[in-house]
Coordinates of C-alpha atoms and ligand atoms in Angstrom, one line a residue:
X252 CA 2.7 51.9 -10.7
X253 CA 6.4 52.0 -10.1
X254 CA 7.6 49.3 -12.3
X255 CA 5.9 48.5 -15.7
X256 CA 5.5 44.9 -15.0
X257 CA 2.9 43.8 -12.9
X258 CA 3.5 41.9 -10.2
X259 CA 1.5 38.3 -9.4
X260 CA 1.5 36.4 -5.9
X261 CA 0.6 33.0 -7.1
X262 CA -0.7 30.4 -4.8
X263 CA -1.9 27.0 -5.9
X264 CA -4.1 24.0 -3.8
X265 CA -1.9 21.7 -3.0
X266 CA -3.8 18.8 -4.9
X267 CA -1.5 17.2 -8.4
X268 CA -4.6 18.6 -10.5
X269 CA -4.7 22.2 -8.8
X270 CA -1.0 22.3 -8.9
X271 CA 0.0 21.0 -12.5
X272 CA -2.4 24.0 -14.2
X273 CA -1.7 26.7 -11.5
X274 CA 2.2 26.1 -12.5
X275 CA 2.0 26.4 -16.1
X276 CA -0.9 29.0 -15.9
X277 CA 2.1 31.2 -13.9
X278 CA 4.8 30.1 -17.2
X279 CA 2.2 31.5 -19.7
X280 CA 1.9 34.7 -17.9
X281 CA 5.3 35.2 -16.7
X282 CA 6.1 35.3 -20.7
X283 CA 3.6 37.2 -21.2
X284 CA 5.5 39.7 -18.3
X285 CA 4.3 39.8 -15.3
X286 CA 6.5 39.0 -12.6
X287 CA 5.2 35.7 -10.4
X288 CA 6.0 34.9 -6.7
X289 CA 5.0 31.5 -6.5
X290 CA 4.3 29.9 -3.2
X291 CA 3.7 26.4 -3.0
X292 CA 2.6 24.7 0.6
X293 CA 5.8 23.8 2.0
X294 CA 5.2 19.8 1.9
X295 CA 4.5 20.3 -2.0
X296 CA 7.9 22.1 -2.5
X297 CA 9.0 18.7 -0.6
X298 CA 7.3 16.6 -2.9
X299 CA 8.5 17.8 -6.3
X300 CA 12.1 18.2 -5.4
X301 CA 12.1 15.1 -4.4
X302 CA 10.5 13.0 -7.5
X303 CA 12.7 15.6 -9.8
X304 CA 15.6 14.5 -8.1
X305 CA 16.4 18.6 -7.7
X306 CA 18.7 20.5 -5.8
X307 CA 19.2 22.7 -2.5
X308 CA 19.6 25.9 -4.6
X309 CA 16.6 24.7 -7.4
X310 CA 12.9 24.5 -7.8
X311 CA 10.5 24.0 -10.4
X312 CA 10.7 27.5 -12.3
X313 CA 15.1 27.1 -11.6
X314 CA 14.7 26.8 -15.9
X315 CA 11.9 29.0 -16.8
X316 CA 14.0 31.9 -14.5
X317 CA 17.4 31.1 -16.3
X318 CA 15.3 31.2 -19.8
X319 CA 14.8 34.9 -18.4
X320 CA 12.0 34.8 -16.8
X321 CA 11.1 36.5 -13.6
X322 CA 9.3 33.6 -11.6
X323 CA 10.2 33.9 -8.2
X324 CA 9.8 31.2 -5.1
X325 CA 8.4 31.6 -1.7
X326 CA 7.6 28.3 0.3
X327 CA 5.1 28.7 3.1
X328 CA 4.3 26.1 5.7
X329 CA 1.0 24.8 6.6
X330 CA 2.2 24.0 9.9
X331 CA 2.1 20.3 9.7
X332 CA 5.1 18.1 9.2
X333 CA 6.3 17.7 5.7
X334 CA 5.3 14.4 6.0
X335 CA 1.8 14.3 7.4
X336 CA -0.3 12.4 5.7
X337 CA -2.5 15.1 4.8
X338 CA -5.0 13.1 2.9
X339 CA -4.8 9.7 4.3
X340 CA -6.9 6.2 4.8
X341 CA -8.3 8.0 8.3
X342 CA -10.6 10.8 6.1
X343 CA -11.2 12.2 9.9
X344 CA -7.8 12.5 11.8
X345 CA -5.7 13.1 8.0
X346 CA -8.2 15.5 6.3
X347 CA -10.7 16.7 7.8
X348 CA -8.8 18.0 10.9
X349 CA -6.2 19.1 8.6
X350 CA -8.7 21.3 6.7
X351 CA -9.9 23.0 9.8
X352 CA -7.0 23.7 11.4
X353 CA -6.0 25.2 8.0
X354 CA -9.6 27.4 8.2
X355 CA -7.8 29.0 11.5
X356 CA -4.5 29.2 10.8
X357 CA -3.4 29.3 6.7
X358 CA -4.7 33.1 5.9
X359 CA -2.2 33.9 8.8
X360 CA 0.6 32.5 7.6
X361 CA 0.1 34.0 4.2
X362 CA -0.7 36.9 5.2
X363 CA 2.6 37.1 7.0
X364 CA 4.4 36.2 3.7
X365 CA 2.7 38.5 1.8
X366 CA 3.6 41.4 3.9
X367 CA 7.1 40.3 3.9
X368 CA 6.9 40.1 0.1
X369 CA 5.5 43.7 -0.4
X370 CA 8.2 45.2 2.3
X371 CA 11.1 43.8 -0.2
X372 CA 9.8 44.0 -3.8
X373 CA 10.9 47.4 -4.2
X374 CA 10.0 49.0 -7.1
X375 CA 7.5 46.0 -8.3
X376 CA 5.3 45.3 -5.3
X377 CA 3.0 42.6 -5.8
X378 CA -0.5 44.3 -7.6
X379 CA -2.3 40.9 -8.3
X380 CA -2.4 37.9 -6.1
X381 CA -3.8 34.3 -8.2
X382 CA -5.1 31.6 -6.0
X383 CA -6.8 28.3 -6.9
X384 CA -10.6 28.9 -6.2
X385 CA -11.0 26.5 -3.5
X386 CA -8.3 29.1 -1.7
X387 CA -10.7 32.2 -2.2
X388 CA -11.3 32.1 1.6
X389 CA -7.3 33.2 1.6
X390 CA -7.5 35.6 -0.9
X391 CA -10.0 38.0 -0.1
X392 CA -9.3 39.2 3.7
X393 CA -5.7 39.4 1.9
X394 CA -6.4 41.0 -1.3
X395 CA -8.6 43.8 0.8
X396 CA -5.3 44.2 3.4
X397 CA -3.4 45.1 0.7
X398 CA -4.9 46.3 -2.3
X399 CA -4.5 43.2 -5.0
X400 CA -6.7 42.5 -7.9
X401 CA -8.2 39.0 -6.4
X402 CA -7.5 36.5 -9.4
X403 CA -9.1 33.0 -8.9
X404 CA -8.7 30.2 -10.7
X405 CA -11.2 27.4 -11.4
X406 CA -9.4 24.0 -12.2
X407 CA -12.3 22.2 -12.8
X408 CA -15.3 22.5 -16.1
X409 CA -17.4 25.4 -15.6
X410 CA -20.6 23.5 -15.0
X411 CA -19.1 22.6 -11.7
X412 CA -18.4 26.2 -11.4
X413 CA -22.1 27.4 -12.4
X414 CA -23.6 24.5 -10.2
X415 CA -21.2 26.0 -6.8
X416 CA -21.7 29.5 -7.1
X417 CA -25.8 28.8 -7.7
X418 CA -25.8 26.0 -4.5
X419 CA -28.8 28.2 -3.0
X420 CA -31.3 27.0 -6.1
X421 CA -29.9 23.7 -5.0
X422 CA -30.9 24.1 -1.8
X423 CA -34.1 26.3 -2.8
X424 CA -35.6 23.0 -4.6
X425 CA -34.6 20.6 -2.6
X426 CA -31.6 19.2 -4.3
X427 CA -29.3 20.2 -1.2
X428 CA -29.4 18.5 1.4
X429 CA -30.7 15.7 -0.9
X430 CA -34.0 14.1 0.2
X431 CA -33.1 10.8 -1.3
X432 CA -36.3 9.4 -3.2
X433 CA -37.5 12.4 -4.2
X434 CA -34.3 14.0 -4.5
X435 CA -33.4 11.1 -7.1
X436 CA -36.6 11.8 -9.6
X437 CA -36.1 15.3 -10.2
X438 CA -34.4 16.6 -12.8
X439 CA -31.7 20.0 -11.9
X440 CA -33.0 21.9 -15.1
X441 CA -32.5 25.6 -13.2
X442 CA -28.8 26.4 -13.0
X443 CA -28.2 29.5 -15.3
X444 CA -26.8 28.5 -18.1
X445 CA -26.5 24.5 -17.4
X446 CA -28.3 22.1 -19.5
X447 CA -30.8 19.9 -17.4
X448 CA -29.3 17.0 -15.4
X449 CA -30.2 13.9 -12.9
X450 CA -29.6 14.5 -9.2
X451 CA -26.6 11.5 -9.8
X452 CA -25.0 13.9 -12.1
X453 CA -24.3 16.6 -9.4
X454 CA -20.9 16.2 -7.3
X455 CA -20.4 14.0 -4.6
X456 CA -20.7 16.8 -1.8
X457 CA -24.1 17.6 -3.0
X458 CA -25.5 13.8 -3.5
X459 CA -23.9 12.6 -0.1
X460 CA -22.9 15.5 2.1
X461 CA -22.6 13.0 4.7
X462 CA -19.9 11.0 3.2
X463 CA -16.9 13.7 3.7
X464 CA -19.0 16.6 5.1
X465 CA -15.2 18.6 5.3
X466 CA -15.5 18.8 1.0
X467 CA -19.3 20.7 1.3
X468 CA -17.8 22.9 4.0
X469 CA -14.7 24.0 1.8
X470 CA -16.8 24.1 -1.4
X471 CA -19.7 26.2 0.2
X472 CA -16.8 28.5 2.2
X473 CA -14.5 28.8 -1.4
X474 CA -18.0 30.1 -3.3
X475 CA -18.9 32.7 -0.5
X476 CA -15.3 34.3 -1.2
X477 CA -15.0 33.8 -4.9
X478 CA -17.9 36.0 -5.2
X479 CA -15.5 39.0 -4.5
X480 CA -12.7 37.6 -7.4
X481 CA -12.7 40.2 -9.8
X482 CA -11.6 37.8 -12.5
X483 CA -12.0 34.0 -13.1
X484 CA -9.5 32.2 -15.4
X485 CA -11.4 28.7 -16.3
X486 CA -9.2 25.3 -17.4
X487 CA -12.0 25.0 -19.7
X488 CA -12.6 26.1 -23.2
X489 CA -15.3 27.7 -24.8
X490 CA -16.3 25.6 -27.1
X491 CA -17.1 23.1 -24.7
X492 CA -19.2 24.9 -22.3
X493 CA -20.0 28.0 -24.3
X494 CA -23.6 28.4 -22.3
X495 CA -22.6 27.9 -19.1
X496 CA -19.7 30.3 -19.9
X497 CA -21.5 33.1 -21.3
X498 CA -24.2 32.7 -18.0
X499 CA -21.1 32.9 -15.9
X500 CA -19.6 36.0 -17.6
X501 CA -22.8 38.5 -16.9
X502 CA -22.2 37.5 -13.0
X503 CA -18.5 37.7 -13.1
X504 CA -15.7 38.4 -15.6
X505 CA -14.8 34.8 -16.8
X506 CA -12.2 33.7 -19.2
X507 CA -11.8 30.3 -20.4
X508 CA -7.5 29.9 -20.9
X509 CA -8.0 25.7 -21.3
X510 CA -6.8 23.3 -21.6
X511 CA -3.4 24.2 -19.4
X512 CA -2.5 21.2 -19.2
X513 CA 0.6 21.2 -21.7
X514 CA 3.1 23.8 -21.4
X515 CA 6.5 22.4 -21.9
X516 CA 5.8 18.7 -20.6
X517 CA 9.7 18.8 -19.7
X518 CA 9.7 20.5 -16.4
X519 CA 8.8 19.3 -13.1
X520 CA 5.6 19.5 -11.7
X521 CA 4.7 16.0 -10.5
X522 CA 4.4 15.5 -6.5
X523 CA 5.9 11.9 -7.7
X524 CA 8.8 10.2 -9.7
X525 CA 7.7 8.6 -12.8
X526 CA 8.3 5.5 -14.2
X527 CA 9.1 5.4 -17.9
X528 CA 6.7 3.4 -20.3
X529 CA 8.0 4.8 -22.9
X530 CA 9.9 1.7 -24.2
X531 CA 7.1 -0.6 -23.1
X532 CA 4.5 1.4 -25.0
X533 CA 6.5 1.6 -27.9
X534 CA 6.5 -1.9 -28.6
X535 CA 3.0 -1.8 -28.9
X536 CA 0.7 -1.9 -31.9
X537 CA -1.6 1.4 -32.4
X538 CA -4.5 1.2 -30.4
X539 CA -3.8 -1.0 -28.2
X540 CA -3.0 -0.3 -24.6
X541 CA -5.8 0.4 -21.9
X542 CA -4.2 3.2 -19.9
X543 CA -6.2 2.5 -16.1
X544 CA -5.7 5.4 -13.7
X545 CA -8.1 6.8 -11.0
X546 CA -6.5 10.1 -10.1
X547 CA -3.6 11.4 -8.0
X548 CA -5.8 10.7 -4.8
X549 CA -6.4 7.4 -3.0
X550 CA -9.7 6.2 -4.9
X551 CA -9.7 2.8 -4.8
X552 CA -12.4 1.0 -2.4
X553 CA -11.6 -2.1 -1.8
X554 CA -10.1 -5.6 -2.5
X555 CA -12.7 -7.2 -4.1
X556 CA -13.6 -4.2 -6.8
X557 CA -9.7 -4.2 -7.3
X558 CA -10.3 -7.8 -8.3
X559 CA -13.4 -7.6 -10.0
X560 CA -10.9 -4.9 -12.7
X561 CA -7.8 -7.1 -12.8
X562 CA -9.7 -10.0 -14.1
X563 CA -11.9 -8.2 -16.4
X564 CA -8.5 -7.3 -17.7
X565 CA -7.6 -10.7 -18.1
X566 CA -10.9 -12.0 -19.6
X567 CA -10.2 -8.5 -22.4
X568 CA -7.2 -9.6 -23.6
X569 CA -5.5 -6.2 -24.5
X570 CA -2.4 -4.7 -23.7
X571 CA -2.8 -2.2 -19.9
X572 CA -0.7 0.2 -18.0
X573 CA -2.0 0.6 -14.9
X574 CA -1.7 2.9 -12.1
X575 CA -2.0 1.8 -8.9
X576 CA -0.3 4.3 -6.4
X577 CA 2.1 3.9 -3.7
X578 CA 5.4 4.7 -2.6
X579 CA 6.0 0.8 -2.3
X580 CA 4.5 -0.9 -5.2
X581 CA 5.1 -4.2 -4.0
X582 CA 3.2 -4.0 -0.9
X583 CA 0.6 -2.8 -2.8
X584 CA 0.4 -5.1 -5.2
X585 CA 0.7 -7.8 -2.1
X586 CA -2.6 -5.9 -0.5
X587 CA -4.6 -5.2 -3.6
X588 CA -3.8 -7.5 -6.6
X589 CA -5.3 -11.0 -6.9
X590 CA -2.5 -13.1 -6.3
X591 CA -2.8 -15.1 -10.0
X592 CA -2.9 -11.4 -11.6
X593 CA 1.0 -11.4 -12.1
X594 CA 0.9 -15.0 -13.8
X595 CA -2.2 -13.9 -15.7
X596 CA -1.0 -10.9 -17.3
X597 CA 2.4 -12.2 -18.3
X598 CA 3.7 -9.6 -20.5
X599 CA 0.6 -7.9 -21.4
X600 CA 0.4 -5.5 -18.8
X601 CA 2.6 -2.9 -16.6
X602 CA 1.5 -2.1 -13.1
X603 CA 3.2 1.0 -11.9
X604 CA 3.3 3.8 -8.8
X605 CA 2.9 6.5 -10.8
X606 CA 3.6 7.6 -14.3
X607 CA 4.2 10.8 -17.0
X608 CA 0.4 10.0 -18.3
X609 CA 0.4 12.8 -20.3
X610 CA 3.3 11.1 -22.2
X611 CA 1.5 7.5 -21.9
X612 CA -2.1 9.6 -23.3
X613 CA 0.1 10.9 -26.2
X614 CA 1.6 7.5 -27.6
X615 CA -0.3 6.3 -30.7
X616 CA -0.1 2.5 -28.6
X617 CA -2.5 4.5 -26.0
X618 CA -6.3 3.2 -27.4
X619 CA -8.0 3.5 -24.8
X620 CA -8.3 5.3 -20.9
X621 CA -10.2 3.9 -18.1
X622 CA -10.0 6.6 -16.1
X623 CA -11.8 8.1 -12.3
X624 CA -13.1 11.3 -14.5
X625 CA -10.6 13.7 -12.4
X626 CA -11.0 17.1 -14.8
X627 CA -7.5 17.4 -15.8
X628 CA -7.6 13.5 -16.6
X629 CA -10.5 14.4 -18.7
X630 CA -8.5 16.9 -20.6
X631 CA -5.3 15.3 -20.8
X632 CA -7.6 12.5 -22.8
X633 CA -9.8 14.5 -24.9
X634 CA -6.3 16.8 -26.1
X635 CA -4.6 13.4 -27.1
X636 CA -7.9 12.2 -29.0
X637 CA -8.1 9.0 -26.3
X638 CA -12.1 7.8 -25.7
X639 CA -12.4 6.9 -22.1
X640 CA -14.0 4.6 -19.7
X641 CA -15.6 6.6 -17.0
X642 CA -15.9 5.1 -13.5
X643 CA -16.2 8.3 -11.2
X644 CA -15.7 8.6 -7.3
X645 CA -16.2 11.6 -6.1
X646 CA -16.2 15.5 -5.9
X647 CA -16.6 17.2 -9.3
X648 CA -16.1 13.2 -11.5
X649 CA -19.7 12.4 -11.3
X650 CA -20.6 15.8 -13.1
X651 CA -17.6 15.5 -15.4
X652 CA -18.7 11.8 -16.4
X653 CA -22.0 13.4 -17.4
X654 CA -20.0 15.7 -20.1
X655 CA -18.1 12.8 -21.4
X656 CA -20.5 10.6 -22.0
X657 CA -24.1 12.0 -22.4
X658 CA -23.1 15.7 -23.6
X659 CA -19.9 15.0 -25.6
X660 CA -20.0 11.1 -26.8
X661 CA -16.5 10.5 -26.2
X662 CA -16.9 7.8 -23.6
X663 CA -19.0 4.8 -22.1
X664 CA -20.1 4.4 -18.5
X665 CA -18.3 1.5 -16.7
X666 CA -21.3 0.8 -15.0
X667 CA -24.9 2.3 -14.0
X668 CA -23.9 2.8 -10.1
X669 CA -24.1 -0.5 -7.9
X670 CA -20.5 -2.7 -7.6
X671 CA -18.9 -3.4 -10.8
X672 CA -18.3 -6.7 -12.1
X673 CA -15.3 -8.0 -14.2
X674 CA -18.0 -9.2 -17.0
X675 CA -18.6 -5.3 -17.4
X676 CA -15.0 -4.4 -17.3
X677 CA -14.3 -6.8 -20.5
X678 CA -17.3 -5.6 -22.3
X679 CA -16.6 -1.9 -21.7
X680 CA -13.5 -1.9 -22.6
X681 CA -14.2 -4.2 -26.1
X682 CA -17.0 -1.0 -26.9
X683 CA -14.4 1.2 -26.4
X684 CA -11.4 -0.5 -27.8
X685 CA -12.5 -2.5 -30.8
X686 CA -14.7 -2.9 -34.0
X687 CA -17.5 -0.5 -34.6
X688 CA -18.1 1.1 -31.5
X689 CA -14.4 2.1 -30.7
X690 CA -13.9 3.7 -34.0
X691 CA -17.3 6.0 -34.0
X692 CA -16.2 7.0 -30.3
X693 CA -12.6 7.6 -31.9
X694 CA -14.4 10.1 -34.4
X695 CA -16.2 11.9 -32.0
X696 CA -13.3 12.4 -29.5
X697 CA -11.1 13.5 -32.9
X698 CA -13.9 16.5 -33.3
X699 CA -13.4 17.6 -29.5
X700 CA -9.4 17.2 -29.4
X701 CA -9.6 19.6 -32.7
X702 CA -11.4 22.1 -30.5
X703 CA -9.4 22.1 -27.9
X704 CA -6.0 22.1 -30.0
X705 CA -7.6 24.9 -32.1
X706 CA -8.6 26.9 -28.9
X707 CA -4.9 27.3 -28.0
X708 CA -3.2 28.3 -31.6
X709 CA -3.4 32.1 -32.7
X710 CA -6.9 32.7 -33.1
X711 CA -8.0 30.5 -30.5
X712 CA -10.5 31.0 -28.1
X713 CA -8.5 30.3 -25.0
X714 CA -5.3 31.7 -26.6
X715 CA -7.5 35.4 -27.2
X716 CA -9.0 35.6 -23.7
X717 CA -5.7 34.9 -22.2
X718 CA -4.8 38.0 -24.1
X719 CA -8.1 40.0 -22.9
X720 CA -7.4 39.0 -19.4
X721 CA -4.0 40.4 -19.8
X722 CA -5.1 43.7 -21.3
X723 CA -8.2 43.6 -18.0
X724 CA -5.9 43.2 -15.3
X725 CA -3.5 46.1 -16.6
X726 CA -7.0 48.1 -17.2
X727 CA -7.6 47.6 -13.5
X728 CA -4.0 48.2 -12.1
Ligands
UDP15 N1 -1.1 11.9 -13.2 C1 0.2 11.6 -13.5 N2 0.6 10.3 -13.4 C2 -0.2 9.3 -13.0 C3 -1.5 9.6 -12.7 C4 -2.0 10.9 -12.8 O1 0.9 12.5 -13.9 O2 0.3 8.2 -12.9 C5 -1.6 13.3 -13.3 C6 -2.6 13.5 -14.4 O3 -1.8 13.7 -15.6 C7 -3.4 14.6 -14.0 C8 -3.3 14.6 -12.5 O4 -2.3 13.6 -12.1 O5 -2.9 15.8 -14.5 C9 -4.6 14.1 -11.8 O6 -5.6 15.1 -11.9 P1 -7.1 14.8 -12.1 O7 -7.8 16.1 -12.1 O8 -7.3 14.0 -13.3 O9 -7.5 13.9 -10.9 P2 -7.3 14.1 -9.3 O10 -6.0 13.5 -8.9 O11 -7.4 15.6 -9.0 O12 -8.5 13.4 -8.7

């Protein structure tokens, strides 16, 4: 190699929980010195400016670069207009189209980029290119153009991960496409390294490939191309799912670097502006504040479930932040919200577009997290020691609810499938919140939030296989 420093093209799916690890994953190696050309999709680059209120000539890593690190920036479009609404209320027209014409056209564009990039780098052409897993299908036709150790990372827990790359056993006994009835009764108890589980556990795209048939095509595309990666970095840690792991690692070189979630919570990396709780919260007593949040995509079903959580809110009685997202909170409210809610809650509660939850998950008010079971979610909880409610939608949050609450014993079910009523909503969140029950889940989720904290100091686990990978991918170059 020319240059000492290896050189890492960077490119993240342009999801708030594929983005948020994929940018602090690129901090941790750039100080560990590689050299980084990030490229966000174009719209995302849009996005973050905007909520961070940032400048013409800035972008997130403006900091990280002037702290002397060599991060550099490369937006690339997806050939949609900035503000397409890429995943919205019409899951046809907004996503599904968008997905395909991204099939045809995104490895393309990159491709053009990339070329461009290796023409000008000089003496450090890129070596290495690093994209989210569900981008494999970009990676490898690159990565074989031009000679790059194909990196991929996995955002999610590595049972989703085992489950993917071993879809033909799902297939082979009948679990996919699922023969509902039979499918139901029997138990998945062959995935390599995956402890047995109920057809309900599995993600949305295998239980109802019908529902959004565009997620099964990208998951089954991502794992034909992951298969060439010649590493895995997992937002995981080995502690958790040291089985799966260990099955994963004699198929591919797998390294658990979790949780990512928390590298210098002061730059930007949100796709929206925030609104501060912090006073709010800090007013509070310990304990006491429900956080409700159901992920950075639009989750919630419909008017009458909405209802069924803001009065089961009422009837609990404690103290809520709740995010309910939109650019225009007030319409929202006007669409969703029973219209007594606002009189109801007086000041017990805050409704809000969007907020720092990681801050609102680290207050000591925080008791409590009702959450959609979105894997960084789930992480973001566990690393502040916060038991959750689980209430899952859809990809990966039905397998991830499993974790939490049958494997781990850090959270309740909201309810057992079917519509859920505001009767459960109070009574959940009393088992999680107060006497008994809420401080034995509080002592189990302190043993896993040890784990993870522990995995990231010195001798960690995910601290050390950062390390190995490091040492791998300079074995390889
Ligand atoms: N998030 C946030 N503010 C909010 C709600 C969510 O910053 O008001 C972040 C949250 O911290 C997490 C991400 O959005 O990192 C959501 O990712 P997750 O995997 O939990 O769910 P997804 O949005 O992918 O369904």
């Amino acid at each position: 190699m020319a240059n000492s420093k290896p050189h890492a093209i960077v490119i993240p799916y342009p999801y708030q929980g594929h983005i948020t690890p994929m940018i602090n994953l690129c901090l941790n190696l750039a100080s560990k010195n590689l050299i980084i050309t990030f490229i966000p999709l174009e719209f995302n680059h849009h996005s973050i400016s905007k909520a961070h209120n940032l400048h013409a000539d800035e972008d997130i890593f403006t900091g990280a670069r002037n702290a002397g690190l060599d991060i550099r920036y490369a937006p690339v479009s997806d050939g949609f207009p900035v503000d397409f609404d890429r995943d919205g209320n019409d899951v046809d027209r907004n996503y599904t189209d968008y997905w395909k014409t991204m099939f045809l056209d995104f490895p393309g564009r990159v491709d053009g980029l990339v070329a461009g990039i290796v023409a000008s780098s000089g003496d450090s052409p890129p070596s290495i290119m690093i994209t989210d897993t569900f981008f494999s299908w970009v990676a490898t036709p690159i990565c074989e153009k031009y000679g790059l150790l194909n990196v991929s990372l996995w955002t999610q827990p590595a049972t989703v991960f085992a489950i993917n790359y071993h879809f033909d056993l799902l297939r082979q006994n009948a679990h996919f496409p699922p023969q509902h009835g039979k499918g139901e009764e029997g138990i998945i108890n062959y995935i390599p390294g995956v402890g047995s589980m109920r057809p309900r556990d599995l993600m949305s795209y295998v239980q109802y490939p019908d529902m959004i048939p565009m997620l099964t095509e990208i998951e089954v595309k991502s794992f034909d191309h992951v298969k060439q990666a010649d590493f895995i970095l997992y937002n995981t840690v080995e502690e958790l799912e040291s089985d799966t792991l260990s099955a994963l690692n004699q198929i591919l070189p797998s390294f658990p670097i979790g949780p990512i979630n928390f590298y210098d919570a002061s730059l930007a990396r949100s796709l929206r502006p925030h609104t501060d709780c912090t006073e709010w919260l800090s007013s509070k007593p310990p304990s006491s504040v429900l956080y409700i949040s159901f992920g950075s995509i639009n989750f919630i079903a419909d008017k009458e479930e909405v209802a069924e959580f803001a009065y089961g809110l009422l009837m609990s009685k404690v103290y809520f932040i709740w995010v309910i997202k939109d650019d225009n909170i007030h319409d929202q409210e006007k669409k969703f919200l029973p219209s007594d809610f606002k009189d109801g809650m007086g000041n017990r509660g805050l409704v809000v577009p969007w907020c720092d939850q990681g801050g609102v998950l680290a207050s000591p008010a925080t008791g409590g997290f009702l959450t959609h079971c979105g894997w960084n979610s789930v992480l973001e909880s566990m690393w502040h020691g916060v038991p959750m409610i689980c209430y899952p939608f859809l990809v990966d949050q039905p397998t991830n609810r499993k974790l939490v609450v049958d494997d781990w014993k850090i959270g309740v079910n909201l309810c057992d499938g079917g519509r859920v009523t505001r009767e459960e909503v109070a009574e959940k969140i009393d088992v999680v919140m107060k006497g008994n029950s809420a401080l034995r889940m509080k002592c189990e989720v302190e043993k896993v939030r040890k784990k993870l904290q522990d995995s990231l100091g010195g001798e960690g686990s995910s601290h050390k296989n950062l390390d190995l990978f490091c040492e791998g991918l300079k074995l390889r170059l």
